[in-house]
XYZ file of C-alpha atoms in Angstrom:
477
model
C 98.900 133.924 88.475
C 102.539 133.014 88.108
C 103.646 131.197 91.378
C 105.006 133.404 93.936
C 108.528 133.560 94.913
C 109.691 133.079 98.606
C 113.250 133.596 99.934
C 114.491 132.253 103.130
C 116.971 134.899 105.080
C 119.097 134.370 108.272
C 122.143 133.397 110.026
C 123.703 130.364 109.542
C 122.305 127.281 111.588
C 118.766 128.695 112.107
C 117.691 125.860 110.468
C 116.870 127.363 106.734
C 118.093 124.366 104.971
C 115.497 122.343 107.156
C 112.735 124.651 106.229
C 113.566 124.513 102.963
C 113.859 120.600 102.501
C 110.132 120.530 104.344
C 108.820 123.237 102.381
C 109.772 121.564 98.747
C 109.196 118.230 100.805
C 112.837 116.802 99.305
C 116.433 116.155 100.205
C 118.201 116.904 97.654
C 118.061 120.760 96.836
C 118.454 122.154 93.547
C 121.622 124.078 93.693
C 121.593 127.131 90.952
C 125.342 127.351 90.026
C 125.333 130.125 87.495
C 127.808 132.628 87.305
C 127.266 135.610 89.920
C 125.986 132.742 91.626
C 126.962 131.378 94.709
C 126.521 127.309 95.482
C 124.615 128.306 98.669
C 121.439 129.202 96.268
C 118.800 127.053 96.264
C 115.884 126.442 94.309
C 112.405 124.660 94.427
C 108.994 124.028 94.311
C 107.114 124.467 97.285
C 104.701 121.891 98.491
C 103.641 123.062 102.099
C 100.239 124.981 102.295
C 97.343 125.679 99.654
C 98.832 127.839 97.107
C 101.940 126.628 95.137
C 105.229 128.530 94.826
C 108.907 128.901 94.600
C 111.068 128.964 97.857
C 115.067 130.034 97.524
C 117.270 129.649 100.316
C 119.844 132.399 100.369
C 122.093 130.673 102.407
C 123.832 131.838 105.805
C 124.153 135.625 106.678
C 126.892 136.027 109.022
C 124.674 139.621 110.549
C 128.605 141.218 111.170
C 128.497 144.725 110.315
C 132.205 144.703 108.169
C 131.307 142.307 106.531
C 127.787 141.735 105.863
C 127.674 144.106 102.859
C 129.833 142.656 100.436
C 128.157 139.486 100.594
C 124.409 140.681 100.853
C 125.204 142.606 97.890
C 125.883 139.075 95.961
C 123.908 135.956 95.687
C 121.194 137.433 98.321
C 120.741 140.803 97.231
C 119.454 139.333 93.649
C 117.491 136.424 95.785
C 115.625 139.676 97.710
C 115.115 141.493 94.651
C 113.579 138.757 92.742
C 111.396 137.651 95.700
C 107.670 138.338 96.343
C 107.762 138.083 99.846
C 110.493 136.556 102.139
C 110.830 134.684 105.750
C 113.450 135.526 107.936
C 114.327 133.039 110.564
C 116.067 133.797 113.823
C 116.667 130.822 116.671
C 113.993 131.296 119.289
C 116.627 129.228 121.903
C 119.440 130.922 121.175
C 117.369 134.508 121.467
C 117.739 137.958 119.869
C 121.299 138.294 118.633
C 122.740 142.096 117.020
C 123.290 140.189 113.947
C 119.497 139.670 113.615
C 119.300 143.295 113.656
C 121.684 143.875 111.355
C 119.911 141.157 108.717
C 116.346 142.393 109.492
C 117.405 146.613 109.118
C 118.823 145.447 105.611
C 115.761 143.102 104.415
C 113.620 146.611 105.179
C 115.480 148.179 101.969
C 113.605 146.081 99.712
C 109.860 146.540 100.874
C 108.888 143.389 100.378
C 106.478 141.580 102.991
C 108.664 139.931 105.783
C 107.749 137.601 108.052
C 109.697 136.726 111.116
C 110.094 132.936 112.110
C 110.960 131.847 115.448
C 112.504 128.902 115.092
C 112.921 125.823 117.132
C 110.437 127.092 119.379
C 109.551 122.895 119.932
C 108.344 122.225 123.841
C 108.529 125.919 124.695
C 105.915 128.407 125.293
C 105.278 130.629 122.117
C 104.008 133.286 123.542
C 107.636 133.792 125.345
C 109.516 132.739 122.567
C 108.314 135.237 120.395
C 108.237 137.959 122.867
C 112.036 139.598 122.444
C 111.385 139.233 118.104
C 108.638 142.128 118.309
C 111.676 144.111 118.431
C 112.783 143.749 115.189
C 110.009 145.963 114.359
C 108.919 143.206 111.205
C 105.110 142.251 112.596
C 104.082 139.463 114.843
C 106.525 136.846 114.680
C 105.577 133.046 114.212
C 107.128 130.541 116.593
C 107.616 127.196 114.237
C 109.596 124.115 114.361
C 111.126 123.139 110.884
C 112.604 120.127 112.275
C 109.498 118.917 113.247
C 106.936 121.107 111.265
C 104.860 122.587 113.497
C 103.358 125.881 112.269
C 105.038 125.838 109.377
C 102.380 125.516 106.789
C 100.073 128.013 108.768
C 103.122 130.706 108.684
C 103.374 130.145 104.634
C 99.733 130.251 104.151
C 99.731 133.506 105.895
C 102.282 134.831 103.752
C 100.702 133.122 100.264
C 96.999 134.849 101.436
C 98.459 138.137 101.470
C 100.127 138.213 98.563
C 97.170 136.731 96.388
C 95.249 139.461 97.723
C 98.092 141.696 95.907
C 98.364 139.711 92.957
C 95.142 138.843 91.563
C 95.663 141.316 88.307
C 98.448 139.124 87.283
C 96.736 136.066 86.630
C 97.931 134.544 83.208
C 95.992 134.306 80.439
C 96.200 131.447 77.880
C 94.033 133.318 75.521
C 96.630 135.746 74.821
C 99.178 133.513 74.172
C 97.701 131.025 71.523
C 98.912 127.848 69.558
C 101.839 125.585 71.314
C 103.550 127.650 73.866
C 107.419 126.868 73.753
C 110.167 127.634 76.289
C 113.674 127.969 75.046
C 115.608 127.481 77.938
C 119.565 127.597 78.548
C 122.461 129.112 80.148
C 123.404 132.716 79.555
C 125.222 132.888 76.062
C 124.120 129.581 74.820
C 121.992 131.394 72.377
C 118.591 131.152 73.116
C 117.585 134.766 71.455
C 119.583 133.750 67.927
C 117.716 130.727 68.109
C 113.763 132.434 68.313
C 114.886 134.829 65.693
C 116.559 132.127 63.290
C 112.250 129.684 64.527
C 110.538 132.905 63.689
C 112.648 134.734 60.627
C 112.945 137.903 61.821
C 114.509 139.813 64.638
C 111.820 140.002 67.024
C 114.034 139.741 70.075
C 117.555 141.399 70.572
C 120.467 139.360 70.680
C 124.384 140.310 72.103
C 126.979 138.327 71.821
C 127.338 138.562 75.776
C 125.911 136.313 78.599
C 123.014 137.580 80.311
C 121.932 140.609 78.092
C 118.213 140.804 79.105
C 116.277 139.511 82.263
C 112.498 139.185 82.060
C 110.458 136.361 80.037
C 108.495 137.780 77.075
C 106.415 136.166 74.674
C 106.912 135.826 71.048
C 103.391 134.348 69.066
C 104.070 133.726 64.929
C 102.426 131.420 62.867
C 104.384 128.626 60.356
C 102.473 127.173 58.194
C 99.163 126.261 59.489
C 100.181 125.953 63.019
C 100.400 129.002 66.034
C 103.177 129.281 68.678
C 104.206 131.110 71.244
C 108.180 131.338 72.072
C 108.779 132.018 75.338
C 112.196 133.786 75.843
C 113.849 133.252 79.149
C 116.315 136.024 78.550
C 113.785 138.451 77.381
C 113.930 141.729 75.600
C 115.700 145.431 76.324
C 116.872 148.051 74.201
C 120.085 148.315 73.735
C 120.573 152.111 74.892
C 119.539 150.244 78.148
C 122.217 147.814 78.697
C 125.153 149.452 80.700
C 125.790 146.834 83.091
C 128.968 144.033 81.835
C 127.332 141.285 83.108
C 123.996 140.784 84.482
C 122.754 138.106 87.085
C 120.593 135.069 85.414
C 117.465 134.477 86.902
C 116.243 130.762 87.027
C 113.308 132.115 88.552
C 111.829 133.452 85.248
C 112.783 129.891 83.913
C 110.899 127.918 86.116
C 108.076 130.483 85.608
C 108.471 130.065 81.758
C 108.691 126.411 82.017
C 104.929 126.224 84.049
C 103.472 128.408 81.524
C 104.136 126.418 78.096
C 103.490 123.414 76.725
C 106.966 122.139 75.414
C 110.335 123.088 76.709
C 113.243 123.597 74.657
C 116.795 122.816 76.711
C 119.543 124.652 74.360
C 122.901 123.630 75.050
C 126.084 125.073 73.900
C 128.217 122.150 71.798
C 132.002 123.746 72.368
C 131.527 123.349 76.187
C 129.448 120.445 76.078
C 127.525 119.059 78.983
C 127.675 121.173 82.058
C 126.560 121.127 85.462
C 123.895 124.384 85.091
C 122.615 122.472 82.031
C 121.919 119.598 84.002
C 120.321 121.911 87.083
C 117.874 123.044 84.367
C 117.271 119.501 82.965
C 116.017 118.475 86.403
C 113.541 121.734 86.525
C 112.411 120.943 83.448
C 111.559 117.297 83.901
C 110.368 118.150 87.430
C 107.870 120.879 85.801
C 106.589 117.778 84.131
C 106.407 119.495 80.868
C 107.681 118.039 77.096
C 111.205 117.908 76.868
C 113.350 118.903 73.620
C 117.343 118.860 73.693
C 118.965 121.202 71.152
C 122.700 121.397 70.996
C 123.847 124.664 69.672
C 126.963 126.026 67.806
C 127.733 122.396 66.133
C 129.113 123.639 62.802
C 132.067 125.120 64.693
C 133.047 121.925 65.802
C 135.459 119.400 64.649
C 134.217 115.506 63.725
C 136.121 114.697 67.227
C 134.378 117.482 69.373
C 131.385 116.094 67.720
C 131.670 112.147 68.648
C 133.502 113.298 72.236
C 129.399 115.640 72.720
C 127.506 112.414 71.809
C 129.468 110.055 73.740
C 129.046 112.932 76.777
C 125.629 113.281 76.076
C 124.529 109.446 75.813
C 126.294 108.973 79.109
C 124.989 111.321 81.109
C 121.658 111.951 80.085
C 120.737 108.033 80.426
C 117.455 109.404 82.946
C 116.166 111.882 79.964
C 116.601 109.201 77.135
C 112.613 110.169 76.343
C 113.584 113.835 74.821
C 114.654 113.567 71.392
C 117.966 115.686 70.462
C 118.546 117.764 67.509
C 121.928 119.159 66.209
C 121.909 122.591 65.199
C 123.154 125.808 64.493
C 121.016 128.937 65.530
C 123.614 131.340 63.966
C 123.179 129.627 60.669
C 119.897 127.313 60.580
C 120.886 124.368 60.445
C 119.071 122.013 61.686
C 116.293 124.600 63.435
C 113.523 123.565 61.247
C 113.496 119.756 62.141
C 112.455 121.291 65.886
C 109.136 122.066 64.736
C 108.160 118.199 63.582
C 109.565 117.656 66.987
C 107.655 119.740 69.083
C 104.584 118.819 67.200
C 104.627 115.498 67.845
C 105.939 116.339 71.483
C 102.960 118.591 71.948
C 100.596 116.205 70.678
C 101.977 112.969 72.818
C 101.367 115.419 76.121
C 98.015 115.883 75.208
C 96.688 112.575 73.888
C 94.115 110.699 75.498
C 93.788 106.929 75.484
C 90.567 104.901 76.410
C 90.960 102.685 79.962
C 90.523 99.266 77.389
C 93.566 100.114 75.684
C 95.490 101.392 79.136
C 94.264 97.795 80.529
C 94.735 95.728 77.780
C 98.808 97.200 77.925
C 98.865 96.835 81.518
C 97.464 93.128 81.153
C 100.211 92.046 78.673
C 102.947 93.865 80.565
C 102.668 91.927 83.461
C 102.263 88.759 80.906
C 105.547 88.988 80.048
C 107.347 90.501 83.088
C 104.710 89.690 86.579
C 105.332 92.129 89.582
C 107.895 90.733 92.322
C 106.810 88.672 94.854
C 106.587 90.621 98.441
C 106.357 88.559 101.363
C 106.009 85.230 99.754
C 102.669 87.062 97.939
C 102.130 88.569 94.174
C 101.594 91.795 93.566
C 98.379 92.201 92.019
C 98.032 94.864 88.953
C 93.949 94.820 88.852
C 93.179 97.949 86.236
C 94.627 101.538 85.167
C 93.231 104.658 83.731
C 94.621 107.605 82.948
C 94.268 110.667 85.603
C 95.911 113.191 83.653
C 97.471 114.990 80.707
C 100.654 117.153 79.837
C 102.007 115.173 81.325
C 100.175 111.518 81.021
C 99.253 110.167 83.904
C 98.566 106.489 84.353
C 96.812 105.643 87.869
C 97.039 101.821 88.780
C 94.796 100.196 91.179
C 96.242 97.173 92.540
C 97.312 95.443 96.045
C 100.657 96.087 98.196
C 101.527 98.606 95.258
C 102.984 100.341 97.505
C 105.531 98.204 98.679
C 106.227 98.090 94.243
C 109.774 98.906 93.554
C 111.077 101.610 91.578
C 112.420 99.587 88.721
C 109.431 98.434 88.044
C 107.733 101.617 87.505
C 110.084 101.940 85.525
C 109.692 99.481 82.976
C 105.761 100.366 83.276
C 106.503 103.765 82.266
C 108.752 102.236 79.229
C 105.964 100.352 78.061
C 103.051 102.784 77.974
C 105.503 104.898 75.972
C 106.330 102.794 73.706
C 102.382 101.152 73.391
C 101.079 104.652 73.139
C 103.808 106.763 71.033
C 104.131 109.382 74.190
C 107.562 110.803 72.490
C 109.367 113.613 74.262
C 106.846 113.906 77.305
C 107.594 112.554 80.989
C 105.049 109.966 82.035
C 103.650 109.449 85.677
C 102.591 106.688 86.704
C 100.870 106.197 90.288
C 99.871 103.285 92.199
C 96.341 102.884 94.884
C 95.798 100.066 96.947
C 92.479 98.664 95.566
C 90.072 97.952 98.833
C 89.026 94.320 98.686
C 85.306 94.220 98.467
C 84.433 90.874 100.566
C 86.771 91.313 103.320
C 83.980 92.969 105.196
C 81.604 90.024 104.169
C 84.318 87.473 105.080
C 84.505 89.449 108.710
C 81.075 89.368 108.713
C 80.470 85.400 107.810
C 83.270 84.714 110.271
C 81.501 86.117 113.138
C 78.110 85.065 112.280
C 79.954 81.593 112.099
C 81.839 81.993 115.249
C 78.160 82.951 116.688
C 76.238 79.991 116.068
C 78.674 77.629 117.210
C 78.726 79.282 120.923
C 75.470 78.854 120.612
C 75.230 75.517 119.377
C 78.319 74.947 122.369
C 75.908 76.730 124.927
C 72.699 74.645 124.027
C 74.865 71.256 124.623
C 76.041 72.440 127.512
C 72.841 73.375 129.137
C 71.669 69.687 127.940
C 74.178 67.937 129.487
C 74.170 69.455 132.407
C 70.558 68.909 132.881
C 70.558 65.216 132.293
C 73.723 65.202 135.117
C 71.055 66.462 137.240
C 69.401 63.879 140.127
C 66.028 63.004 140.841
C 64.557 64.654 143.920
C 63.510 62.075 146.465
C 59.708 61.556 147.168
């Protein structure tokens, strides 16, 4: 099943921001600044409860009735419609407000689930704080505390249960879509249709020359040569005696979904603008999905040999953190440079997937700290004791060790550089965790320390008891 999609709803300083930051367990919130867009959306991956999913904050609703429409009809009219279920927060100090009414009467136009949140409801009774919110006519409300978390994850399981109960037709099926599944990614208008035509040579999906043509994902399976695939387009397909509207919204939902479901992502960026701000939004949901990364800059036989140098310089700059993904020049329009994408996402796919023995994972480990050791923390060595590999797609290396924790983040760093390198994982993010290893004689040392400590109060008692008893005088006859 493709991960369900939450939206937080309510008036400004409810404390959605809060929520959301605990819910995706982060600070810094992915900001989707697309056009039709506001700043105010936010997306990420939810990490509270026992199903994953993806929670958007809509930002603040102002509840006043001139002028609520014209911006619920923006940025959080598409968040609603896109939404599987949604949480609307009200302030359980501040109390039952018109404006709450005025929110929760318009969320009812979408019939979606709703659940109420009561929030801030920390060191009062919830019973009373919830009491006025029954009004709303939404269901029991749930009195939480995002500051401080309480409640929170049993209020999204709640929500989660119900709608797996819904869902459980929709599960995906990998069967269906065989042979390396492949996201093209990208900003509306960067090409991403012309592009799965030009891999698959034909006109399978339709393609406008105007941002934002078509909304839903579809799947696109072909065959080259001896190897199967399966293009996932973000943008999707629709017939074109179906588009009326100019402009329609871009959903980075669909592209996180799309993302979760292949194997190798495809980040298609448009050469005459060069590197923007959305394409690096969707550069850090792609690495964050954890899935194999390929940068494709479209549109580069329009431009000029300066253009050209000023898009390298711009892109060796500023994509420093994704230096992993290898980048191919190309035109989609005319096919240049398309087929070199499938040697790439070969190799990428097969780097995700490939498994290396715990001798060989050791044997790197050993010689990396040869030539660079782990800092010393607290006047003591950090100790890098063994590794094996607790995952695939992407690799993940798990080190045992001690105070690993305390490790910093450069060094990870150069630990992830070297597996790379030792191990040929091209185009694929690697993971690599640490676990305090348990020292196996401490107990025995405890245990030898007390059995010592016990035999010389005894040894102390017996030469007490002796010396007292020769201090002792003789009775008189």
């Amino acid at each position: 099943m493709s991960k369900p999609v939450i939206a937080l709803v309510g008036r400004p300083n409810v404390g959605k921001s809060t929520l959301f930051n605990r819910l995706t367990r982060s600070r810094d919130a992915i900001v989707a600044d697309y056009p039709g867009l506001t700043r105010d959306r936010q997306y990420g991956t939810g990490r509270v409860g026992s199903i994953p999913y993806i929670v958007v904050d809509t930002g603040g609703l102002s509840g006043e009735i001139e002028g609520v429409d014209p911006l619920m009809a923006g940025q959080v009219r598409v968040a609603l419609e896109e939404a599987d279920a949604i949480l609307f927060l009200v302030d359980g100090r501040q109390g039952l407000i018109p404006a709450d009414e005025v929110i929760a009467n318009y969320i009812r136009l979408f019939d979606k689930p709703v659940q109420v949140l009561v929030n801030k409801a920390e060191g009062y009774d919830h019973a009373l704080a919830n009491s006025e919110f029954f009004q709303l006519g939404l269901g029991d409300p749930i009195a939480i505390s995002s500051a401080h978390g309480d409640n929170v994850a049993y209020a999204v399981d709640k929500v989660l249960s119900e709608l797996s109960e819904k869902e459980e037709q929709d599960e995906f099926d990998a069967d269906e879509h065989p042979g390396i599944r492949v996201a093209v990614i990208g900003r509306p208008n960067v090409g991403k249709s012309t592009l799965i035509n030009r891999m698959i040579g034909e006109e399978r999906v339709v393609a406008f020359d105007m941002p934002g043509t078509t909304r839903d994902s579809i799947f696109v399976p072909f065959k080259r040569g001896e190897q199967e695939y399966t293009l996932i387009d973000t943008a999707g397909v629709r017939r074109r005696k179906n588009i009326k509207e100019k402009i329609e919204k871009f959903s980075i939902v669909k592209a996180i979904e799309a993302m979760e479901e292949s194997h190798v992502v495809i980040l298609l960026i448009d050469g005459s603008e060069g590197l923007t701000d959305q394409d690096l939004t969707l550069l850090g949901l792609a690495i964050e999905s954890g899935r194999g990364l390929v940068l494709a800059v479209n549109k580069w036989d329009n431009l000029s040999s300066d253009q050209r140098q000023w898009v390298k310089n711009e892109l060796s700059y500023r994509l420093q953190f994704a230096d992993y993904a290898k980048q191919h020049l190309i035109s989609a329009l005319h096919g240049t440079g398309v087929g070199d994408l499938f040697k790439t996402i070969q190799a990428v796919h097969s780097a995700a997937f490939k498994r290396v023995s715990t001798s060989d994972l050791n044997r790197v480990l050993e010689q990396a700290v040869l030539e660079h050791q782990p800092p010393l923390i607290a006047g003591r060595r950090v100790k890098l004791r063994y590794a094996h590999l607790g995952g695939l797609n992407p690799p993940r290396v798990i080190i045992h060790g001690n105070q690993v924790d305390k490790l910093p983040q450069a060094y990870t760093k150069y630990l992830i550089n070297v597996f790379r390198k030792a191990f040929k994982w091209v185009g694929t993010p690697v993971s690599v965790e640490f676990k305090a290893s348990e020292n196996p004689f401490e107990g025995r040392k405890n245990k030898q320390k007390t059995r010592s400590t016990t035999k010389k109060d005894e040894s102390a008692f017996s030469a007490m008891k002796k010396t007292k008893k020769k201090k002792q005088p003789k009775r008189r006859q």
